[in-house]
C-alpha cells in the first residue's frame, strides 16, 4: 500500500492591537461590545467617505515583517479585493495584492530533539477585516464592529508535514506576536485566525496535489484535529480510487466533523485593482529606523543565549523564554543575585511561576520584584533564613510589597545562631529524652539527626542547624 505524506500550508489572519481601526477613528477591539456600536460612515462604506491610514498599523506590520526575515518594500500599495457578501458593506475589501508591504521570509520551529524546521512565508500583507454575520432567532444578523479592524494576512509555503507541525507553527507564532507586543494573538477571541490548506502525496514525492482549505478553526487543538481528520479523509478517497477536489471545508467544533462549504474561488474572481483613495506607503529609512529602534531580541535567540550565558538546561531556557516579561524577570533577578543563575531558575520554575499561573497574571504584575527574589535567595545563602521560611516569604513579600529583609526583621523569622538560646534548647531536649540519650551513648550515633530535629522544633525552625549540631555533639559526648 502507498505511504502518503501530508503537505500543509497555513493562512493566518492576525488582528493587530492598535487603539483605532485601520482607516477611521473607531475603536479597534470590540470584544464583548454590543453589535454595531464601534462603527462610522468610513468603516461602513458610505458613499463619498475617504479612508485615512492608521500609521500604527504600518509600524506593527513592519515589526512582524522584520521578525519573519521578510523583505520590506520601500513603496507598497493598497488594492481593492472585490466580492459581494452581506458583511462587506463597501462591496470590496481594502487589502494589498502584488506590491504588499513585505515579501518572503521564514519562521523557524524548534522540534523535539533540538532540530529547527524552517517554514517559508509566501505572503505578508496588511488588510482590513470584514464584519460578522450570525444566526439569531431564525434571522440572519450582521455586526459591522469588525469592519476596518487592522489585520495582517500571513501565508506559509506548503512546508508543514504533519498536524503537530502545524500546531507547533501556531504556538510559536502566537508566542512571537505577544513577544513583539503587536497582537493579543488570542485564537478564542479571533485575534489569531487560521485556515489550513491540506493535500497528500506519496511519501518522498515533490509535486503538489490538489488541496482543500479548512476554514473556521478557532483553537490550536481544533486546527490539529481538523487537519488529522482531513488527512484521513483524503487517504481514504485516494485509496478508493477517487480524486481530491478543491473544496473549502468548515470545521464543526461540536461534532468534530468537516463539512463542505463551497468549491473554492480563484484569485481572478476578486478583480483586484489599486485602491484609488489611498496613497502608497512610502517607508523611508528614517521611518523604518524609528520603528525598529526598540526591536527586541526574539524568543529563540534569547533561549539559546540563556543556555550559553547562564548555562541553563534547554528545558529551563524554554520555559523562561515562553513569555517576554518572564525572561526579563529572570535576567534582572540573575543580575541582582550575582550567584548561580540555575538557582534563580529553580526558584522561578518552582515557586514564582506557580504564583503567576495561580493568579493568571504576568511577571510584571508581581510585587515580588526580581530584585526582591534575588535578595531572598541571598538571605538563604547567607544562612539568615532557611528554605522553608524563604518559600513562605515569597507570598508575604508579594502581598505586602515589603523588602524581604525588613519582613524577616519585623516577623522575627531570622535564624538564631547565637549560642545561648540554642544551648538552652539542646540542654532541654537532652533532659527530656533519657532513652534516646542512652542509646546514642551506647553507639547509635545516627540519632544525631533526630536530636537536631527536636531542637529545631523547640525553636520553631529558627535555630541554625549547624550550631545546634555542634552544641549537641559537645553535650552528648561529654
Ligand atoms: Zn469607523
Tab-separated table of C-alpha atoms and ligand atoms in Angstrom:
chain	number	residue	atom	x	y	z
A	1	UNK	CA	0.000	0.000	0.000
A	2	UNK	CA	1.259	3.506	-0.826
A	3	UNK	CA	2.593	5.529	2.072
A	4	UNK	CA	1.299	9.117	1.956
A	5	UNK	CA	2.726	12.289	3.452
A	6	UNK	CA	0.617	15.319	4.258
A	7	UNK	CA	1.501	18.714	2.760
A	8	UNK	CA	0.139	21.586	4.798
A	9	UNK	CA	0.240	25.353	4.452
A	10	UNK	CA	-1.325	27.769	6.915
A	11	UNK	CA	-3.035	31.042	6.198
A	12	UNK	CA	-3.274	33.210	9.284
A	13	UNK	CA	-5.106	36.438	9.956
A	14	UNK	CA	-3.536	38.393	12.774
A	15	UNK	CA	-5.505	41.174	14.446
A	16	UNK	CA	-3.134	43.993	15.371
A	17	UNK	CA	-3.662	45.528	18.804
A	18	UNK	CA	-3.968	49.148	17.674
A	19	UNK	CA	-6.264	51.576	19.525
A	20	UNK	CA	-8.284	52.509	16.467
A	21	UNK	CA	-9.249	50.796	13.214
A	22	UNK	CA	-7.115	50.880	10.079
A	23	UNK	CA	-8.862	53.670	8.138
A	24	UNK	CA	-11.041	55.512	10.697
A	25	UNK	CA	-11.046	56.577	14.351
A	26	UNK	CA	-13.423	53.836	15.608
A	27	UNK	CA	-12.197	51.625	18.459
A	28	UNK	CA	-10.436	48.579	17.013
A	29	UNK	CA	-11.248	45.911	19.575
A	30	UNK	CA	-14.970	45.284	20.055
A	31	UNK	CA	-14.736	42.077	22.098
A	32	UNK	CA	-17.951	41.815	24.161
A	33	UNK	CA	-19.234	45.187	22.914
A	34	UNK	CA	-22.856	45.249	21.667
A	35	UNK	CA	-23.209	44.801	17.902
A	36	UNK	CA	-22.778	47.864	15.661
A	37	UNK	CA	-21.525	50.211	18.400
A	38	UNK	CA	-17.991	50.849	17.066
A	39	UNK	CA	-18.879	51.955	13.556
A	40	UNK	CA	-18.832	55.112	11.435
A	41	UNK	CA	-19.517	56.122	7.806
A	42	UNK	CA	-15.933	55.178	6.810
A	43	UNK	CA	-15.874	51.583	8.073
A	44	UNK	CA	-19.485	51.089	6.958
A	45	UNK	CA	-18.558	52.177	3.449
A	46	UNK	CA	-20.963	55.096	2.996
A	47	UNK	CA	-20.691	56.816	-0.379
A	48	UNK	CA	-18.274	59.757	-0.519
A	49	UNK	CA	-16.154	58.907	2.536
A	50	UNK	CA	-12.360	58.627	2.365
A	51	UNK	CA	-10.126	56.213	4.277
A	52	UNK	CA	-7.126	57.598	6.225
A	53	UNK	CA	-4.357	55.108	7.023
A	54	UNK	CA	-3.537	54.463	10.697
A	55	UNK	CA	0.247	54.808	10.984
A	56	UNK	CA	0.413	52.370	13.925
A	57	UNK	CA	-0.751	49.569	11.600
A	58	UNK	CA	2.283	50.078	9.371
A	59	UNK	CA	4.590	50.252	12.423
A	60	UNK	CA	3.349	46.919	13.760
A	61	UNK	CA	3.370	45.262	10.339
A	62	UNK	CA	6.995	46.314	9.811
A	63	UNK	CA	7.974	44.790	13.175
A	64	UNK	CA	6.334	41.486	12.202
A	65	UNK	CA	7.910	41.528	8.734
A	66	UNK	CA	11.334	42.011	10.320
A	67	UNK	CA	10.700	39.108	12.734
A	68	UNK	CA	9.781	36.934	9.725
A	69	UNK	CA	13.016	37.932	7.927
A	70	UNK	CA	10.875	39.291	5.082
A	71	UNK	CA	11.996	41.849	2.529
A	72	UNK	CA	10.286	45.091	3.435
A	73	UNK	CA	9.346	47.167	0.387
A	74	UNK	CA	10.159	50.883	0.340
A	75	UNK	CA	6.923	51.505	-1.541
A	76	UNK	CA	3.854	49.345	-1.226
A	77	UNK	CA	0.272	49.757	-2.397
A	78	UNK	CA	-3.267	49.057	-1.276
A	79	UNK	CA	-5.631	47.211	-3.605
A	80	UNK	CA	-9.343	46.566	-3.708
A	81	UNK	CA	-10.400	42.956	-3.435
A	82	UNK	CA	-13.893	42.866	-4.863
A	83	UNK	CA	-16.539	40.444	-3.736
A	84	UNK	CA	-20.139	40.620	-2.681
A	85	UNK	CA	-21.095	39.493	0.779
A	86	UNK	CA	-23.565	40.932	3.324
A	87	UNK	CA	-20.852	41.595	5.937
A	88	UNK	CA	-18.793	43.658	3.474
A	89	UNK	CA	-20.696	46.948	3.140
A	90	UNK	CA	-18.350	48.538	0.562
A	91	UNK	CA	-18.529	45.544	-1.766
A	92	UNK	CA	-14.750	45.320	-1.632
A	93	UNK	CA	-12.066	44.814	0.983
A	94	UNK	CA	-9.011	47.099	1.103
A	95	UNK	CA	-6.056	44.735	1.026
A	96	UNK	CA	-2.628	44.516	-0.616
A	97	UNK	CA	-2.047	42.352	-3.647
A	98	UNK	CA	1.060	42.305	-5.873
A	99	UNK	CA	3.087	45.057	-4.139
A	100	UNK	CA	2.423	44.295	-0.490
A	101	UNK	CA	4.418	45.676	2.449
A	102	UNK	CA	6.677	42.644	2.651
A	103	UNK	CA	7.593	39.545	0.707
A	104	UNK	CA	9.312	36.279	1.501
A	105	UNK	CA	10.774	35.279	4.840
A	106	UNK	CA	10.570	32.383	7.241
A	107	UNK	CA	9.772	31.213	10.739
A	108	UNK	CA	11.989	28.637	12.450
A	109	UNK	CA	10.286	25.968	14.531
A	110	UNK	CA	12.336	24.163	17.180
A	111	UNK	CA	11.464	20.472	17.007
A	112	UNK	CA	11.765	17.892	19.789
A	113	UNK	CA	15.344	16.640	19.614
A	114	UNK	CA	16.790	20.096	19.041
A	115	UNK	CA	16.453	20.445	15.247
A	116	UNK	CA	14.977	23.519	13.604
A	117	UNK	CA	12.341	23.319	10.853
A	118	UNK	CA	12.321	26.358	8.606
A	119	UNK	CA	8.843	27.274	7.372
A	120	UNK	CA	8.793	29.710	4.471
A	121	UNK	CA	6.478	32.710	4.385
A	122	UNK	CA	4.856	33.276	0.991
A	123	UNK	CA	2.722	36.296	1.704
A	124	UNK	CA	2.625	39.024	4.318
A	125	UNK	CA	0.280	41.936	3.798
A	126	UNK	CA	-1.929	44.463	5.534
A	127	UNK	CA	-5.708	44.453	5.110
A	128	UNK	CA	-8.971	45.429	6.771
A	129	UNK	CA	-11.335	42.949	8.355
A	130	UNK	CA	-14.933	42.450	7.231
A	131	UNK	CA	-17.987	42.313	9.510
A	132	UNK	CA	-19.543	39.278	11.061
A	133	UNK	CA	-22.816	37.503	10.363
A	134	UNK	CA	-24.642	35.259	12.761
A	135	UNK	CA	-27.952	33.484	13.000
A	136	UNK	CA	-30.234	34.520	15.816
A	137	UNK	CA	-33.863	33.595	16.351
A	138	UNK	CA	-34.163	32.314	12.791
A	139	UNK	CA	-32.841	35.586	11.366
A	140	UNK	CA	-29.507	36.436	9.801
A	141	UNK	CA	-27.874	39.304	11.756
A	142	UNK	CA	-24.888	41.434	10.736
A	143	UNK	CA	-22.431	43.124	13.100
A	144	UNK	CA	-20.197	45.742	11.443
A	145	UNK	CA	-17.983	46.305	14.532
A	146	UNK	CA	-15.227	44.248	12.973
A	147	UNK	CA	-15.256	46.153	9.665
A	148	UNK	CA	-11.970	48.001	9.294
A	149	UNK	CA	-10.154	46.209	12.120
A	150	UNK	CA	-6.478	46.012	11.080
A	151	UNK	CA	-5.201	42.602	10.059
A	152	UNK	CA	-2.010	41.099	8.767
A	153	UNK	CA	-2.570	38.165	6.478
A	154	UNK	CA	0.371	35.822	6.532
A	155	UNK	CA	0.587	32.684	4.411
A	156	UNK	CA	3.193	29.944	4.723
A	157	UNK	CA	4.592	27.835	1.925
A	158	UNK	CA	3.380	24.193	1.726
A	159	UNK	CA	6.151	23.264	4.162
A	160	UNK	CA	4.416	21.681	7.121
A	161	UNK	CA	4.357	17.887	7.163
A	162	UNK	CA	2.039	16.945	9.996
A	163	UNK	CA	-0.834	18.238	12.099
A	164	UNK	CA	1.620	18.524	15.021
A	165	UNK	CA	3.950	20.729	12.987
A	166	UNK	CA	1.001	22.946	12.056
A	167	UNK	CA	0.105	23.236	15.751
A	168	UNK	CA	3.734	23.992	16.594
A	169	UNK	CA	3.778	26.766	13.978
A	170	UNK	CA	0.739	28.394	15.597
A	171	UNK	CA	2.176	28.029	19.097
A	172	UNK	CA	5.423	29.716	18.024
A	173	UNK	CA	3.633	32.406	16.029
A	174	UNK	CA	1.380	33.218	18.982
A	175	UNK	CA	4.403	33.430	21.289
A	176	UNK	CA	6.182	35.722	18.840
A	177	UNK	CA	3.201	38.065	18.315
A	178	UNK	CA	2.804	38.554	22.060
A	179	UNK	CA	6.557	38.923	22.484
A	180	UNK	CA	6.615	41.671	19.862
A	181	UNK	CA	3.608	43.319	21.517
A	182	UNK	CA	1.726	43.713	18.226
A	183	UNK	CA	-1.265	41.405	18.812
A	184	UNK	CA	-3.005	39.712	21.734
A	185	UNK	CA	-2.971	36.628	19.473
A	186	UNK	CA	-5.893	35.049	21.321
A	187	UNK	CA	-7.466	32.468	18.994
A	188	UNK	CA	-10.651	32.187	21.065
A	189	UNK	CA	-11.237	35.917	20.592
A	190	UNK	CA	-10.418	35.791	16.880
A	191	UNK	CA	-7.216	37.812	17.276
A	192	UNK	CA	-5.402	34.995	15.522
A	193	UNK	CA	-7.393	33.097	12.905
A	194	UNK	CA	-6.167	30.204	10.868
A	195	UNK	CA	-7.166	28.422	7.671
A	196	UNK	CA	-5.286	25.282	6.702
A	197	UNK	CA	-4.517	24.085	3.173
A	198	UNK	CA	-4.146	20.338	3.151
A	199	UNK	CA	-3.132	17.836	0.487
A	200	UNK	CA	-1.398	14.469	0.469
A	201	UNK	CA	1.142	12.846	-1.857
A	202	UNK	CA	3.148	9.614	-1.948
A	203	UNK	CA	5.907	9.903	0.656
A	204	UNK	CA	9.073	11.339	-0.867
A	205	UNK	CA	7.367	12.876	-3.942
A	206	UNK	CA	7.988	16.546	-4.643
A	207	UNK	CA	4.912	17.553	-6.636
A	208	UNK	CA	1.853	19.184	-5.092
A	209	UNK	CA	-1.573	17.601	-5.391
A	210	UNK	CA	-4.965	19.283	-5.258
A	211	UNK	CA	-5.548	20.788	-1.839
A	212	UNK	CA	-8.570	21.546	0.258
A	213	UNK	CA	-8.919	24.529	2.540
A	214	UNK	CA	-10.198	24.170	6.090
A	215	UNK	CA	-11.807	27.313	7.461
A	216	UNK	CA	-13.259	28.388	10.765
A	217	UNK	CA	-10.906	26.736	13.239
A	218	UNK	CA	-10.524	28.770	16.398
A	219	UNK	CA	-8.121	26.954	18.669
A	220	UNK	CA	-4.783	25.248	18.190
A	221	UNK	CA	-6.259	21.885	19.260
A	222	UNK	CA	-9.059	22.307	16.722
A	223	UNK	CA	-6.521	23.024	13.949
A	224	UNK	CA	-4.661	19.837	14.844
A	225	UNK	CA	-7.856	17.759	14.952
A	226	UNK	CA	-9.304	19.210	11.753
A	227	UNK	CA	-6.083	18.560	9.826
A	228	UNK	CA	-5.850	14.982	11.110
A	229	UNK	CA	-9.456	14.378	10.093
A	230	UNK	CA	-8.862	15.804	6.604
A	231	UNK	CA	-5.651	13.784	6.078
A	232	UNK	CA	-7.571	10.593	6.920
A	233	UNK	CA	-10.407	11.553	4.578
A	234	UNK	CA	-8.043	12.264	1.683
A	235	UNK	CA	-6.141	8.998	2.211
A	236	UNK	CA	-9.422	7.071	2.179
A	237	UNK	CA	-10.594	8.870	-1.001
A	238	UNK	CA	-7.334	8.269	-2.860
A	239	UNK	CA	-7.124	4.652	-1.723
A	240	UNK	CA	-10.672	4.119	-3.022
A	241	UNK	CA	-9.563	5.488	-6.411
A	242	UNK	CA	-11.352	8.867	-6.114
A	243	UNK	CA	-9.947	12.288	-6.929
A	244	UNK	CA	-9.498	15.016	-4.325
A	245	UNK	CA	-11.481	18.072	-5.293
A	246	UNK	CA	-10.563	21.631	-4.435
A	247	UNK	CA	-13.154	22.186	-1.719
A	248	UNK	CA	-13.473	24.689	1.062
A	249	UNK	CA	-14.325	22.853	4.262
A	250	UNK	CA	-15.650	24.095	7.556
A	251	UNK	CA	-14.669	22.552	10.883
A	252	UNK	CA	-17.620	21.837	13.143
A	253	UNK	CA	-16.091	22.002	16.606
A	254	UNK	CA	-19.059	20.396	18.376
A	255	UNK	CA	-19.433	17.402	16.070
A	256	UNK	CA	-15.673	17.125	15.324
A	257	UNK	CA	-16.528	16.910	11.627
A	258	UNK	CA	-15.608	18.724	8.419
A	259	UNK	CA	-18.369	19.863	6.126
A	260	UNK	CA	-18.155	21.187	2.590
A	261	UNK	CA	-18.837	24.931	2.296
A	262	UNK	CA	-18.244	25.565	-1.407
A	263	UNK	CA	-15.984	24.867	-4.329
A	264	UNK	CA	-13.118	27.312	-3.990
A	265	UNK	CA	-12.873	30.664	-5.814
A	266	UNK	CA	-9.651	31.523	-7.580
A	267	UNK	CA	-7.876	34.839	-7.131
A	268	UNK	CA	-9.017	36.092	-10.533
A	269	UNK	CA	-12.576	36.197	-9.212
A	270	UNK	CA	-11.657	39.114	-6.945
A	271	UNK	CA	-10.789	41.540	-9.792
A	272	UNK	CA	-8.069	43.260	-7.795
A	273	UNK	CA	-7.122	46.823	-8.712
A	274	UNK	CA	-5.210	49.651	-6.975
A	275	UNK	CA	-7.136	51.449	-4.234
A	276	UNK	CA	-7.573	54.942	-5.710
A	277	UNK	CA	-8.437	56.610	-2.370
A	278	UNK	CA	-5.133	55.813	-0.606
A	279	UNK	CA	-1.564	56.877	-1.287
A	280	UNK	CA	1.139	54.232	-1.456
A	281	UNK	CA	3.014	53.543	1.786
A	282	UNK	CA	6.432	55.187	1.411
A	283	UNK	CA	8.624	53.664	4.061
A	284	UNK	CA	11.757	55.783	4.087
A	285	UNK	CA	14.871	54.902	6.084
A	286	UNK	CA	14.080	57.383	8.878
A	287	UNK	CA	10.635	55.925	9.478
A	288	UNK	CA	11.914	52.362	9.298
A	289	UNK	CA	14.749	53.139	11.729
A	290	UNK	CA	12.306	54.779	14.161
A	291	UNK	CA	10.023	51.710	14.084
A	292	UNK	CA	12.894	49.284	14.611
A	293	UNK	CA	14.751	51.374	17.209
A	294	UNK	CA	13.490	49.202	20.066
A	295	UNK	CA	13.300	45.933	18.171
A	296	UNK	CA	13.705	43.179	20.777
A	297	UNK	CA	15.795	40.031	20.930
A	298	UNK	CA	13.447	37.230	19.780
A	299	UNK	CA	12.403	34.216	21.892
A	300	UNK	CA	14.589	31.620	20.157
A	301	UNK	CA	17.672	33.862	20.238
A	302	UNK	CA	17.101	34.589	23.887
A	303	UNK	CA	16.559	30.907	24.601
A	304	UNK	CA	19.934	29.934	23.166
A	305	UNK	CA	21.648	32.886	24.848
A	306	UNK	CA	20.221	31.780	28.224
A	307	UNK	CA	21.696	28.324	27.624
A	308	UNK	CA	25.136	29.714	26.750
A	309	UNK	CA	25.439	32.728	29.002
A	310	UNK	CA	23.836	31.236	32.118
A	311	UNK	CA	24.485	27.514	31.466
A	312	UNK	CA	20.772	26.774	31.768
A	313	UNK	CA	19.409	23.397	30.614
A	314	UNK	CA	17.274	23.604	27.437
A	315	UNK	CA	14.175	22.817	29.495
A	316	UNK	CA	14.666	25.811	31.813
A	317	UNK	CA	15.603	28.139	28.943
A	318	UNK	CA	12.458	27.112	27.031
A	319	UNK	CA	10.111	27.821	29.935
A	320	UNK	CA	11.820	31.052	30.967
A	321	UNK	CA	11.569	32.417	27.413
A	322	UNK	CA	7.963	31.338	26.868
A	323	UNK	CA	6.981	34.932	27.562
A	324	UNK	CA	8.980	38.129	27.247
A	325	UNK	CA	8.180	39.564	30.687
A	326	UNK	CA	9.161	36.276	32.326
A	327	UNK	CA	12.526	36.220	30.571
A	328	UNK	CA	13.131	39.879	31.520
A	329	UNK	CA	12.277	38.996	35.133
A	330	UNK	CA	14.772	36.143	35.127
A	331	UNK	CA	17.561	38.253	33.714
A	332	UNK	CA	17.028	41.116	36.145
A	333	UNK	CA	16.983	38.653	39.069
A	334	UNK	CA	20.198	36.965	37.885
A	335	UNK	CA	21.979	40.313	37.650
A	336	UNK	CA	20.801	41.341	41.116
A	337	UNK	CA	21.692	37.976	42.654
A	338	UNK	CA	25.217	37.522	41.194
A	339	UNK	CA	25.271	33.843	42.298
A	340	UNK	CA	24.485	30.698	40.244
A	341	UNK	CA	21.796	31.558	37.630
A	342	UNK	CA	20.456	27.984	37.827
A	343	UNK	CA	19.439	28.700	41.415
A	344	UNK	CA	17.365	31.675	40.262
A	345	UNK	CA	15.858	29.490	37.544
A	346	UNK	CA	14.886	26.831	40.137
A	347	UNK	CA	13.150	29.378	42.330
A	348	UNK	CA	11.305	30.772	39.330
A	349	UNK	CA	10.227	27.439	37.887
A	350	UNK	CA	9.144	26.001	41.247
A	351	UNK	CA	7.630	28.971	43.006
A	352	UNK	CA	7.381	32.207	41.038
A	353	UNK	CA	5.715	30.546	38.027
A	354	UNK	CA	3.152	28.921	40.288
A	355	UNK	CA	2.280	32.327	41.760
A	356	UNK	CA	1.946	33.762	38.256
A	357	UNK	CA	-0.172	30.891	36.943
A	358	UNK	CA	-2.407	30.611	40.009
A	359	UNK	CA	-3.353	34.253	39.710
A	360	UNK	CA	-3.445	34.442	35.922
A	361	UNK	CA	-1.055	37.403	35.888
A	362	UNK	CA	2.276	38.112	34.200
A	363	UNK	CA	5.691	38.597	35.772
A	364	UNK	CA	5.474	42.399	35.641
A	365	UNK	CA	2.377	42.327	37.862
A	366	UNK	CA	4.260	40.738	40.771
A	367	UNK	CA	5.085	42.894	43.774
A	368	UNK	CA	7.772	40.310	44.445
A	369	UNK	CA	10.205	42.087	42.126
A	370	UNK	CA	13.202	40.271	40.588
A	371	UNK	CA	15.447	42.230	42.955
A	372	UNK	CA	13.421	41.019	45.971
A	373	UNK	CA	13.641	37.423	44.731
A	374	UNK	CA	17.416	37.776	44.389
A	375	UNK	CA	17.567	39.122	47.922
A	376	UNK	CA	15.538	36.231	49.332
A	377	UNK	CA	17.872	33.700	47.733
A	378	UNK	CA	20.866	35.600	49.119
A	379	UNK	CA	19.324	35.519	52.617
A	380	UNK	CA	19.112	31.718	52.377
A	381	UNK	CA	22.696	31.519	51.077
A	382	UNK	CA	23.932	33.623	53.978
A	383	UNK	CA	22.181	31.320	56.474
A	384	UNK	CA	19.941	34.118	57.710
A	385	UNK	CA	16.748	32.186	56.915
A	386	UNK	CA	16.086	28.595	55.910
A	387	UNK	CA	14.486	27.479	52.642
A	388	UNK	CA	11.025	26.879	54.042
A	389	UNK	CA	10.950	30.346	55.622
A	390	UNK	CA	12.048	31.789	52.271
A	391	UNK	CA	9.220	29.956	50.489
A	392	UNK	CA	6.617	31.324	52.878
A	393	UNK	CA	8.169	34.777	52.492
A	394	UNK	CA	7.600	34.781	48.701
A	395	UNK	CA	3.849	35.174	49.213
A	396	UNK	CA	4.285	37.671	52.060
A	397	UNK	CA	6.630	39.882	50.058
A	398	UNK	CA	4.251	39.739	47.115
A	399	UNK	CA	1.136	40.623	49.096
A	400	UNK	CA	2.813	43.409	51.115
A	401	UNK	CA	5.353	44.669	48.572
A	402	UNK	CA	7.778	44.954	51.501
A	403	UNK	CA	11.519	44.418	51.391
A	404	UNK	CA	12.334	40.740	52.279
A	405	UNK	CA	14.998	41.715	54.845
A	406	UNK	CA	12.528	44.088	56.510
A	407	UNK	CA	9.926	41.297	56.766
A	408	UNK	CA	12.470	38.898	58.279
A	409	UNK	CA	13.271	41.546	60.874
A	410	UNK	CA	9.638	42.515	61.514
A	411	UNK	CA	8.359	38.981	61.971
A	412	UNK	CA	11.430	37.665	63.755
A	413	UNK	CA	11.975	34.972	61.114
A	414	UNK	CA	15.754	35.099	61.083
A	415	UNK	CA	17.739	32.036	62.090
A	416	UNK	CA	19.160	32.186	65.599
A	417	UNK	CA	22.866	31.487	65.506
A	418	UNK	CA	23.506	32.975	68.916
A	419	UNK	CA	24.760	30.113	71.140
A	420	UNK	CA	22.855	30.845	74.350
A	421	UNK	CA	19.218	30.158	73.305
A	422	UNK	CA	20.313	27.193	71.197
A	423	UNK	CA	22.358	25.753	74.068
A	424	UNK	CA	19.333	26.082	76.393
A	425	UNK	CA	17.132	24.249	73.848
A	426	UNK	CA	19.774	21.495	73.445
A	427	UNK	CA	20.002	21.005	77.194
A	428	UNK	CA	16.210	20.766	77.468
A	429	UNK	CA	15.999	18.189	74.657
A	430	UNK	CA	18.682	16.049	76.335
A	431	UNK	CA	16.961	16.276	79.724
A	432	UNK	CA	13.558	15.348	78.236
A	433	UNK	CA	14.782	12.278	76.311
A	434	UNK	CA	16.855	9.991	78.541
A	435	UNK	CA	16.098	6.840	76.491
A	436	UNK	CA	17.449	8.341	73.236
A	437	UNK	CA	20.442	9.788	75.075
A	438	UNK	CA	21.269	6.323	76.437
A	439	UNK	CA	21.096	4.632	73.059
A	440	UNK	CA	23.172	7.451	71.493
A	441	UNK	CA	25.823	6.921	74.128
A	442	UNK	CA	25.810	3.148	73.576
A	443	UNK	CA	26.769	3.781	69.916
A	444	UNK	CA	23.607	4.655	67.943
A	445	UNK	CA	25.144	7.899	66.595
A	446	UNK	CA	22.638	8.081	63.734
A	447	UNK	CA	20.257	9.553	66.327
A	448	UNK	CA	22.090	12.892	65.949
A	449	UNK	CA	19.753	13.973	63.150
A	450	UNK	CA	16.762	13.263	65.365
A	451	UNK	CA	18.225	15.379	68.186
A	452	UNK	CA	18.847	18.308	65.821
A	453	UNK	CA	15.264	17.953	64.629
A	454	UNK	CA	13.963	18.164	68.216
A	455	UNK	CA	15.960	21.345	68.821
A	456	UNK	CA	14.679	22.874	65.581
A	457	UNK	CA	11.123	22.028	66.608
A	458	UNK	CA	11.572	23.587	70.004
A	459	UNK	CA	12.862	26.766	68.375
A	460	UNK	CA	10.172	26.684	65.665
A	461	UNK	CA	12.679	26.274	62.847
A	462	UNK	CA	14.704	29.322	63.674
A	463	UNK	CA	17.819	27.647	65.062
A	464	UNK	CA	20.861	27.425	62.847
A	465	UNK	CA	21.041	23.616	62.472
A	466	UNK	CA	24.842	23.626	62.230
A	467	UNK	CA	25.239	25.446	65.542
A	468	UNK	CA	22.670	23.105	67.139
A	469	UNK	CA	24.564	20.055	65.874
A	470	UNK	CA	27.830	21.321	67.264
A	471	UNK	CA	26.416	22.006	70.749
A	472	UNK	CA	24.534	18.672	70.810
A	473	UNK	CA	27.694	16.754	69.915
A	474	UNK	CA	29.582	18.541	72.658
A	475	UNK	CA	26.856	17.809	75.277
A	476	UNK	CA	26.201	14.198	74.270
A	477	UNK	CA	29.862	13.223	74.089
A	478	UNK	CA	30.768	14.746	77.420
B	1	LIG	ZN1	-15.190	53.579	11.659
